[in-house]
């Protein structure tokens, strides 16, 4: 029995000896992987003969390379999605600020309308303002309502033009679009 043990220790099996690939061999495998990440049996044998390594080593290299490639691809996809998420959050914050600003402007306009209704001045404001259809077609409410000052026969408007449009939209009878 000791005879067999001593024989096995002197000559370990050859299939357990793993030969490392040198940089030139790795470059050749990398180029081959770039052209096709799937390894056909004929291509495996051709590469093994060209590199002087067993076909199984080429197959394992390809398998490991595909796993690394997939992980890198997932990391890149994750980074792109993370950047898109950050951009969307930034845009959301900008829009929230814009909404708050617009709510404040709307509150001011509604306060002006209430004040005008109490003084009975909405009829004059509506006659001097742009129609709703014209304002809707305009790219900017402020640009679309510049005619209010021109229609007032030189008199300076007490309220900005934006409030004029709100007063007309809400109407004299107090009904609003809410």
JSON list of C-alpha atoms in Angstrom, two decimals:
[
{"chain": "A", "resi": 1, "resn": "UNK", "atom": "CA", "xyz": [0.00, 0.00, 0.00]},
{"chain": "A", "resi": 2, "resn": "UNK", "atom": "CA", "xyz": [2.83, 2.38, 0.80]},
{"chain": "A", "resi": 3, "resn": "UNK", "atom": "CA", "xyz": [4.27, 1.62, -2.60]},
{"chain": "A", "resi": 4, "resn": "UNK", "atom": "CA", "xyz": [1.21, 3.11, -4.37]},
{"chain": "A", "resi": 5, "resn": "UNK", "atom": "CA", "xyz": [1.19, 6.19, -2.18]},
{"chain": "A", "resi": 6, "resn": "UNK", "atom": "CA", "xyz": [4.82, 6.90, -2.89]},
{"chain": "A", "resi": 7, "resn": "UNK", "atom": "CA", "xyz": [4.24, 6.45, -6.63]},
{"chain": "A", "resi": 8, "resn": "UNK", "atom": "CA", "xyz": [1.32, 8.93, -6.59]},
{"chain": "A", "resi": 9, "resn": "UNK", "atom": "CA", "xyz": [3.34, 11.52, -4.70]},
{"chain": "A", "resi": 10, "resn": "UNK", "atom": "CA", "xyz": [6.23, 11.33, -7.17]},
{"chain": "A", "resi": 11, "resn": "UNK", "atom": "CA", "xyz": [4.06, 11.78, -10.25]},
{"chain": "A", "resi": 12, "resn": "UNK", "atom": "CA", "xyz": [0.94, 13.80, -9.64]},
{"chain": "A", "resi": 13, "resn": "UNK", "atom": "CA", "xyz": [-1.73, 13.48, -12.34]},
{"chain": "A", "resi": 14, "resn": "UNK", "atom": "CA", "xyz": [-1.09, 15.78, -15.32]},
{"chain": "A", "resi": 15, "resn": "UNK", "atom": "CA", "xyz": [-4.68, 17.03, -15.59]},
{"chain": "A", "resi": 16, "resn": "UNK", "atom": "CA", "xyz": [-4.35, 18.83, -12.22]},
{"chain": "A", "resi": 17, "resn": "UNK", "atom": "CA", "xyz": [-1.46, 20.99, -13.44]},
{"chain": "A", "resi": 18, "resn": "UNK", "atom": "CA", "xyz": [-2.96, 24.27, -14.59]},
{"chain": "A", "resi": 19, "resn": "UNK", "atom": "CA", "xyz": [-1.01, 26.32, -17.08]},
{"chain": "A", "resi": 20, "resn": "UNK", "atom": "CA", "xyz": [-1.51, 30.08, -16.90]},
{"chain": "A", "resi": 21, "resn": "UNK", "atom": "CA", "xyz": [-2.05, 32.05, -20.07]},
{"chain": "A", "resi": 22, "resn": "UNK", "atom": "CA", "xyz": [0.59, 34.59, -21.02]},
{"chain": "A", "resi": 23, "resn": "UNK", "atom": "CA", "xyz": [-0.37, 38.17, -22.04]},
{"chain": "A", "resi": 24, "resn": "UNK", "atom": "CA", "xyz": [-0.16, 37.39, -25.78]},
{"chain": "A", "resi": 25, "resn": "UNK", "atom": "CA", "xyz": [-2.51, 34.46, -25.39]},
{"chain": "A", "resi": 26, "resn": "UNK", "atom": "CA", "xyz": [-4.95, 36.60, -23.40]},
{"chain": "A", "resi": 27, "resn": "UNK", "atom": "CA", "xyz": [-4.85, 39.30, -26.11]},
{"chain": "A", "resi": 28, "resn": "UNK", "atom": "CA", "xyz": [-5.69, 36.73, -28.76]},
{"chain": "A", "resi": 29, "resn": "UNK", "atom": "CA", "xyz": [-8.58, 35.40, -26.66]},
{"chain": "A", "resi": 30, "resn": "UNK", "atom": "CA", "xyz": [-9.80, 38.97, -26.02]},
{"chain": "A", "resi": 31, "resn": "UNK", "atom": "CA", "xyz": [-9.83, 39.73, -29.76]},
{"chain": "A", "resi": 32, "resn": "UNK", "atom": "CA", "xyz": [-11.67, 36.50, -30.43]},
{"chain": "A", "resi": 33, "resn": "UNK", "atom": "CA", "xyz": [-14.19, 37.28, -27.66]},
{"chain": "A", "resi": 34, "resn": "UNK", "atom": "CA", "xyz": [-14.77, 40.76, -29.11]},
{"chain": "A", "resi": 35, "resn": "UNK", "atom": "CA", "xyz": [-15.74, 39.29, -32.45]},
{"chain": "A", "resi": 36, "resn": "UNK", "atom": "CA", "xyz": [-18.01, 36.67, -30.88]},
{"chain": "A", "resi": 37, "resn": "UNK", "atom": "CA", "xyz": [-18.70, 36.03, -27.20]},
{"chain": "A", "resi": 38, "resn": "UNK", "atom": "CA", "xyz": [-20.06, 32.55, -27.94]},
{"chain": "A", "resi": 39, "resn": "UNK", "atom": "CA", "xyz": [-17.50, 29.83, -28.56]},
{"chain": "A", "resi": 40, "resn": "UNK", "atom": "CA", "xyz": [-18.27, 27.33, -31.30]},
{"chain": "A", "resi": 41, "resn": "UNK", "atom": "CA", "xyz": [-16.59, 23.90, -31.00]},
{"chain": "A", "resi": 42, "resn": "UNK", "atom": "CA", "xyz": [-14.53, 24.41, -34.16]},
{"chain": "A", "resi": 43, "resn": "UNK", "atom": "CA", "xyz": [-13.37, 27.83, -32.95]},
{"chain": "A", "resi": 44, "resn": "UNK", "atom": "CA", "xyz": [-12.50, 26.37, -29.54]},
{"chain": "A", "resi": 45, "resn": "UNK", "atom": "CA", "xyz": [-10.25, 23.72, -31.10]},
{"chain": "A", "resi": 46, "resn": "UNK", "atom": "CA", "xyz": [-8.65, 26.26, -33.42]},
{"chain": "A", "resi": 47, "resn": "UNK", "atom": "CA", "xyz": [-7.86, 28.63, -30.52]},
{"chain": "A", "resi": 48, "resn": "UNK", "atom": "CA", "xyz": [-6.59, 25.78, -28.33]},
{"chain": "A", "resi": 49, "resn": "UNK", "atom": "CA", "xyz": [-4.17, 24.64, -31.08]},
{"chain": "A", "resi": 50, "resn": "UNK", "atom": "CA", "xyz": [-3.10, 28.22, -31.78]},
{"chain": "A", "resi": 51, "resn": "UNK", "atom": "CA", "xyz": [-2.46, 28.93, -28.07]},
{"chain": "A", "resi": 52, "resn": "UNK", "atom": "CA", "xyz": [-1.04, 25.52, -27.19]},
{"chain": "A", "resi": 53, "resn": "UNK", "atom": "CA", "xyz": [-3.48, 24.92, -24.35]},
{"chain": "A", "resi": 54, "resn": "UNK", "atom": "CA", "xyz": [-6.22, 22.32, -23.83]},
{"chain": "A", "resi": 55, "resn": "UNK", "atom": "CA", "xyz": [-9.61, 23.13, -25.42]},
{"chain": "A", "resi": 56, "resn": "UNK", "atom": "CA", "xyz": [-11.23, 22.91, -21.97]},
{"chain": "A", "resi": 57, "resn": "UNK", "atom": "CA", "xyz": [-9.04, 25.80, -20.75]},
{"chain": "A", "resi": 58, "resn": "UNK", "atom": "CA", "xyz": [-10.21, 27.94, -23.69]},
{"chain": "A", "resi": 59, "resn": "UNK", "atom": "CA", "xyz": [-13.85, 27.05, -22.93]},
{"chain": "A", "resi": 60, "resn": "UNK", "atom": "CA", "xyz": [-13.43, 27.94, -19.24]},
{"chain": "A", "resi": 61, "resn": "UNK", "atom": "CA", "xyz": [-11.73, 31.23, -20.14]},
{"chain": "A", "resi": 62, "resn": "UNK", "atom": "CA", "xyz": [-14.68, 32.11, -22.39]},
{"chain": "A", "resi": 63, "resn": "UNK", "atom": "CA", "xyz": [-17.18, 31.17, -19.69]},
{"chain": "A", "resi": 64, "resn": "UNK", "atom": "CA", "xyz": [-15.40, 33.33, -17.10]},
{"chain": "A", "resi": 65, "resn": "UNK", "atom": "CA", "xyz": [-15.04, 36.20, -19.55]},
{"chain": "A", "resi": 66, "resn": "UNK", "atom": "CA", "xyz": [-18.78, 36.12, -20.34]},
{"chain": "A", "resi": 67, "resn": "UNK", "atom": "CA", "xyz": [-19.57, 36.25, -16.62]},
{"chain": "A", "resi": 68, "resn": "UNK", "atom": "CA", "xyz": [-17.24, 39.26, -16.12]},
{"chain": "A", "resi": 69, "resn": "UNK", "atom": "CA", "xyz": [-18.64, 40.93, -19.26]},
{"chain": "A", "resi": 70, "resn": "UNK", "atom": "CA", "xyz": [-22.21, 40.47, -18.03]},
{"chain": "A", "resi": 71, "resn": "UNK", "atom": "CA", "xyz": [-21.35, 41.94, -14.62]},
{"chain": "A", "resi": 72, "resn": "UNK", "atom": "CA", "xyz": [-19.66, 44.95, -16.24]},
{"chain": "A", "resi": 73, "resn": "UNK", "atom": "CA", "xyz": [-22.63, 45.42, -18.54]},
{"chain": "A", "resi": 74, "resn": "UNK", "atom": "CA", "xyz": [-25.02, 45.38, -15.58]},
{"chain": "A", "resi": 75, "resn": "UNK", "atom": "CA", "xyz": [-22.85, 47.90, -13.74]},
{"chain": "A", "resi": 76, "resn": "UNK", "atom": "CA", "xyz": [-22.89, 50.23, -16.74]},
{"chain": "A", "resi": 77, "resn": "UNK", "atom": "CA", "xyz": [-26.66, 49.88, -17.09]},
{"chain": "A", "resi": 78, "resn": "UNK", "atom": "CA", "xyz": [-27.06, 50.59, -13.38]},
{"chain": "A", "resi": 79, "resn": "UNK", "atom": "CA", "xyz": [-24.91, 53.73, -13.63]},
{"chain": "A", "resi": 80, "resn": "UNK", "atom": "CA", "xyz": [-26.94, 55.01, -16.59]},
{"chain": "A", "resi": 81, "resn": "UNK", "atom": "CA", "xyz": [-30.21, 54.38, -14.73]},
{"chain": "A", "resi": 82, "resn": "UNK", "atom": "CA", "xyz": [-28.82, 56.01, -11.59]},
{"chain": "A", "resi": 83, "resn": "UNK", "atom": "CA", "xyz": [-27.91, 59.14, -13.58]},
{"chain": "A", "resi": 84, "resn": "UNK", "atom": "CA", "xyz": [-31.37, 59.25, -15.17]},
{"chain": "A", "resi": 85, "resn": "UNK", "atom": "CA", "xyz": [-32.94, 58.94, -11.72]},
{"chain": "A", "resi": 86, "resn": "UNK", "atom": "CA", "xyz": [-30.83, 61.80, -10.35]},
{"chain": "A", "resi": 87, "resn": "UNK", "atom": "CA", "xyz": [-31.81, 63.97, -13.34]},
{"chain": "A", "resi": 88, "resn": "UNK", "atom": "CA", "xyz": [-35.49, 63.14, -12.87]},
{"chain": "A", "resi": 89, "resn": "UNK", "atom": "CA", "xyz": [-35.32, 64.00, -9.16]},
{"chain": "A", "resi": 90, "resn": "UNK", "atom": "CA", "xyz": [-33.63, 67.30, -9.98]},
{"chain": "A", "resi": 91, "resn": "UNK", "atom": "CA", "xyz": [-36.29, 68.14, -12.59]},
{"chain": "A", "resi": 92, "resn": "UNK", "atom": "CA", "xyz": [-39.04, 67.15, -10.13]},
{"chain": "A", "resi": 93, "resn": "UNK", "atom": "CA", "xyz": [-37.65, 69.57, -7.54]},
{"chain": "A", "resi": 94, "resn": "UNK", "atom": "CA", "xyz": [-37.53, 72.35, -10.13]},
{"chain": "A", "resi": 95, "resn": "UNK", "atom": "CA", "xyz": [-41.13, 71.65, -11.11]},
{"chain": "A", "resi": 96, "resn": "UNK", "atom": "CA", "xyz": [-42.24, 71.59, -7.48]},
{"chain": "A", "resi": 97, "resn": "UNK", "atom": "CA", "xyz": [-40.66, 75.01, -6.95]},
{"chain": "A", "resi": 98, "resn": "UNK", "atom": "CA", "xyz": [-42.36, 76.27, -10.10]},
{"chain": "A", "resi": 99, "resn": "UNK", "atom": "CA", "xyz": [-45.72, 74.93, -8.91]},
{"chain": "A", "resi": 100, "resn": "UNK", "atom": "CA", "xyz": [-45.30, 76.67, -5.55]},
{"chain": "A", "resi": 101, "resn": "UNK", "atom": "CA", "xyz": [-44.43, 79.94, -7.29]},
{"chain": "A", "resi": 102, "resn": "UNK", "atom": "CA", "xyz": [-47.46, 79.63, -9.57]},
{"chain": "A", "resi": 103, "resn": "UNK", "atom": "CA", "xyz": [-49.73, 78.83, -6.62]},
{"chain": "A", "resi": 104, "resn": "UNK", "atom": "CA", "xyz": [-48.53, 82.01, -4.97]},
{"chain": "A", "resi": 105, "resn": "UNK", "atom": "CA", "xyz": [-49.25, 84.02, -8.11]},
{"chain": "A", "resi": 106, "resn": "UNK", "atom": "CA", "xyz": [-52.70, 82.47, -8.36]},
{"chain": "A", "resi": 107, "resn": "UNK", "atom": "CA", "xyz": [-53.47, 83.34, -4.74]},
{"chain": "A", "resi": 108, "resn": "UNK", "atom": "CA", "xyz": [-52.42, 86.93, -5.37]},
{"chain": "A", "resi": 109, "resn": "UNK", "atom": "CA", "xyz": [-54.59, 87.09, -8.47]},
{"chain": "A", "resi": 110, "resn": "UNK", "atom": "CA", "xyz": [-57.57, 85.66, -6.63]},
{"chain": "A", "resi": 111, "resn": "UNK", "atom": "CA", "xyz": [-57.09, 88.22, -3.86]},
{"chain": "A", "resi": 112, "resn": "UNK", "atom": "CA", "xyz": [-57.03, 90.97, -6.50]},
{"chain": "A", "resi": 113, "resn": "UNK", "atom": "CA", "xyz": [-60.22, 89.63, -8.07]},
{"chain": "A", "resi": 114, "resn": "UNK", "atom": "CA", "xyz": [-61.96, 89.60, -4.71]},
{"chain": "A", "resi": 115, "resn": "UNK", "atom": "CA", "xyz": [-60.82, 93.16, -4.10]},
{"chain": "A", "resi": 116, "resn": "UNK", "atom": "CA", "xyz": [-62.05, 94.20, -7.55]},
{"chain": "A", "resi": 117, "resn": "UNK", "atom": "CA", "xyz": [-65.42, 92.52, -7.01]},
{"chain": "A", "resi": 118, "resn": "UNK", "atom": "CA", "xyz": [-65.84, 94.40, -3.78]},
{"chain": "A", "resi": 119, "resn": "UNK", "atom": "CA", "xyz": [-65.12, 97.71, -5.54]},
{"chain": "A", "resi": 120, "resn": "UNK", "atom": "CA", "xyz": [-67.13, 96.77, -8.65]},
{"chain": "A", "resi": 121, "resn": "UNK", "atom": "CA", "xyz": [-64.24, 97.30, -11.06]},
{"chain": "A", "resi": 122, "resn": "UNK", "atom": "CA", "xyz": [-64.22, 93.98, -12.93]},
{"chain": "A", "resi": 123, "resn": "UNK", "atom": "CA", "xyz": [-66.24, 95.19, -15.91]},
{"chain": "A", "resi": 124, "resn": "UNK", "atom": "CA", "xyz": [-63.58, 97.75, -16.91]},
{"chain": "A", "resi": 125, "resn": "UNK", "atom": "CA", "xyz": [-60.77, 95.23, -16.35]},
{"chain": "A", "resi": 126, "resn": "UNK", "atom": "CA", "xyz": [-62.43, 92.62, -18.58]},
{"chain": "A", "resi": 127, "resn": "UNK", "atom": "CA", "xyz": [-63.10, 95.13, -21.38]},
{"chain": "A", "resi": 128, "resn": "UNK", "atom": "CA", "xyz": [-59.41, 96.07, -21.44]},
{"chain": "A", "resi": 129, "resn": "UNK", "atom": "CA", "xyz": [-58.03, 92.51, -21.31]},
{"chain": "A", "resi": 130, "resn": "UNK", "atom": "CA", "xyz": [-57.20, 90.01, -24.02]},
{"chain": "A", "resi": 131, "resn": "UNK", "atom": "CA", "xyz": [-59.75, 87.28, -24.68]},
{"chain": "A", "resi": 132, "resn": "UNK", "atom": "CA", "xyz": [-59.15, 83.85, -23.19]},
{"chain": "A", "resi": 133, "resn": "UNK", "atom": "CA", "xyz": [-58.70, 82.25, -26.62]},
{"chain": "A", "resi": 134, "resn": "UNK", "atom": "CA", "xyz": [-55.97, 84.71, -27.55]},
{"chain": "A", "resi": 135, "resn": "UNK", "atom": "CA", "xyz": [-54.18, 84.14, -24.25]},
{"chain": "A", "resi": 136, "resn": "UNK", "atom": "CA", "xyz": [-54.35, 80.36, -24.66]},
{"chain": "A", "resi": 137, "resn": "UNK", "atom": "CA", "xyz": [-52.75, 80.58, -28.11]},
{"chain": "A", "resi": 138, "resn": "UNK", "atom": "CA", "xyz": [-49.98, 82.77, -26.78]},
{"chain": "A", "resi": 139, "resn": "UNK", "atom": "CA", "xyz": [-46.74, 81.13, -25.67]},
{"chain": "A", "resi": 140, "resn": "UNK", "atom": "CA", "xyz": [-46.61, 83.27, -22.56]},
{"chain": "A", "resi": 141, "resn": "UNK", "atom": "CA", "xyz": [-49.47, 84.85, -20.65]},
{"chain": "A", "resi": 142, "resn": "UNK", "atom": "CA", "xyz": [-47.50, 88.01, -20.06]},
{"chain": "A", "resi": 143, "resn": "UNK", "atom": "CA", "xyz": [-46.56, 88.37, -23.73]},
{"chain": "A", "resi": 144, "resn": "UNK", "atom": "CA", "xyz": [-50.13, 87.65, -24.82]},
{"chain": "A", "resi": 145, "resn": "UNK", "atom": "CA", "xyz": [-51.67, 90.31, -22.62]},
{"chain": "A", "resi": 146, "resn": "UNK", "atom": "CA", "xyz": [-49.58, 93.38, -23.42]},
{"chain": "A", "resi": 147, "resn": "UNK", "atom": "CA", "xyz": [-52.54, 94.97, -25.19]},
{"chain": "A", "resi": 148, "resn": "UNK", "atom": "CA", "xyz": [-54.27, 95.74, -21.86]},
{"chain": "A", "resi": 149, "resn": "UNK", "atom": "CA", "xyz": [-52.17, 98.83, -21.26]},
{"chain": "A", "resi": 150, "resn": "UNK", "atom": "CA", "xyz": [-52.72, 100.01, -24.85]},
{"chain": "A", "resi": 151, "resn": "UNK", "atom": "CA", "xyz": [-56.52, 99.76, -24.50]},
{"chain": "A", "resi": 152, "resn": "UNK", "atom": "CA", "xyz": [-56.67, 101.86, -21.36]},
{"chain": "A", "resi": 153, "resn": "UNK", "atom": "CA", "xyz": [-56.37, 105.16, -23.33]},
{"chain": "A", "resi": 154, "resn": "UNK", "atom": "CA", "xyz": [-53.06, 106.11, -21.75]},
{"chain": "A", "resi": 155, "resn": "UNK", "atom": "CA", "xyz": [-54.17, 105.59, -18.21]},
{"chain": "A", "resi": 156, "resn": "UNK", "atom": "CA", "xyz": [-51.72, 103.56, -16.20]},
{"chain": "A", "resi": 157, "resn": "UNK", "atom": "CA", "xyz": [-53.16, 100.20, -15.06]},
{"chain": "A", "resi": 158, "resn": "UNK", "atom": "CA", "xyz": [-53.34, 99.73, -11.31]},
{"chain": "A", "resi": 159, "resn": "UNK", "atom": "CA", "xyz": [-53.06, 95.94, -11.57]},
{"chain": "A", "resi": 160, "resn": "UNK", "atom": "CA", "xyz": [-50.62, 93.96, -13.70]},
{"chain": "A", "resi": 161, "resn": "UNK", "atom": "CA", "xyz": [-51.99, 92.44, -16.85]},
{"chain": "A", "resi": 162, "resn": "UNK", "atom": "CA", "xyz": [-51.85, 88.92, -15.44]},
{"chain": "A", "resi": 163, "resn": "UNK", "atom": "CA", "xyz": [-54.36, 89.78, -12.75]},
{"chain": "A", "resi": 164, "resn": "UNK", "atom": "CA", "xyz": [-56.59, 91.29, -15.46]},
{"chain": "A", "resi": 165, "resn": "UNK", "atom": "CA", "xyz": [-56.77, 87.97, -17.25]},
{"chain": "A", "resi": 166, "resn": "UNK", "atom": "CA", "xyz": [-57.51, 86.10, -14.02]},
{"chain": "A", "resi": 167, "resn": "UNK", "atom": "CA", "xyz": [-60.35, 88.48, -13.30]},
{"chain": "A", "resi": 168, "resn": "UNK", "atom": "CA", "xyz": [-61.86, 87.83, -16.72]},
{"chain": "A", "resi": 169, "resn": "UNK", "atom": "CA", "xyz": [-61.42, 84.08, -16.44]},
{"chain": "A", "resi": 170, "resn": "UNK", "atom": "CA", "xyz": [-63.06, 83.89, -13.04]},
{"chain": "A", "resi": 171, "resn": "UNK", "atom": "CA", "xyz": [-65.87, 86.13, -14.20]},
{"chain": "A", "resi": 172, "resn": "UNK", "atom": "CA", "xyz": [-67.89, 88.90, -12.68]},
{"chain": "A", "resi": 173, "resn": "UNK", "atom": "CA", "xyz": [-70.49, 86.57, -11.14]},
{"chain": "A", "resi": 174, "resn": "UNK", "atom": "CA", "xyz": [-67.87, 84.89, -8.92]},
{"chain": "A", "resi": 175, "resn": "UNK", "atom": "CA", "xyz": [-67.84, 81.49, -10.62]},
{"chain": "A", "resi": 176, "resn": "UNK", "atom": "CA", "xyz": [-64.37, 80.07, -11.09]},
{"chain": "A", "resi": 177, "resn": "UNK", "atom": "CA", "xyz": [-62.85, 77.20, -13.08]},
{"chain": "A", "resi": 178, "resn": "UNK", "atom": "CA", "xyz": [-61.89, 75.26, -9.98]}
]
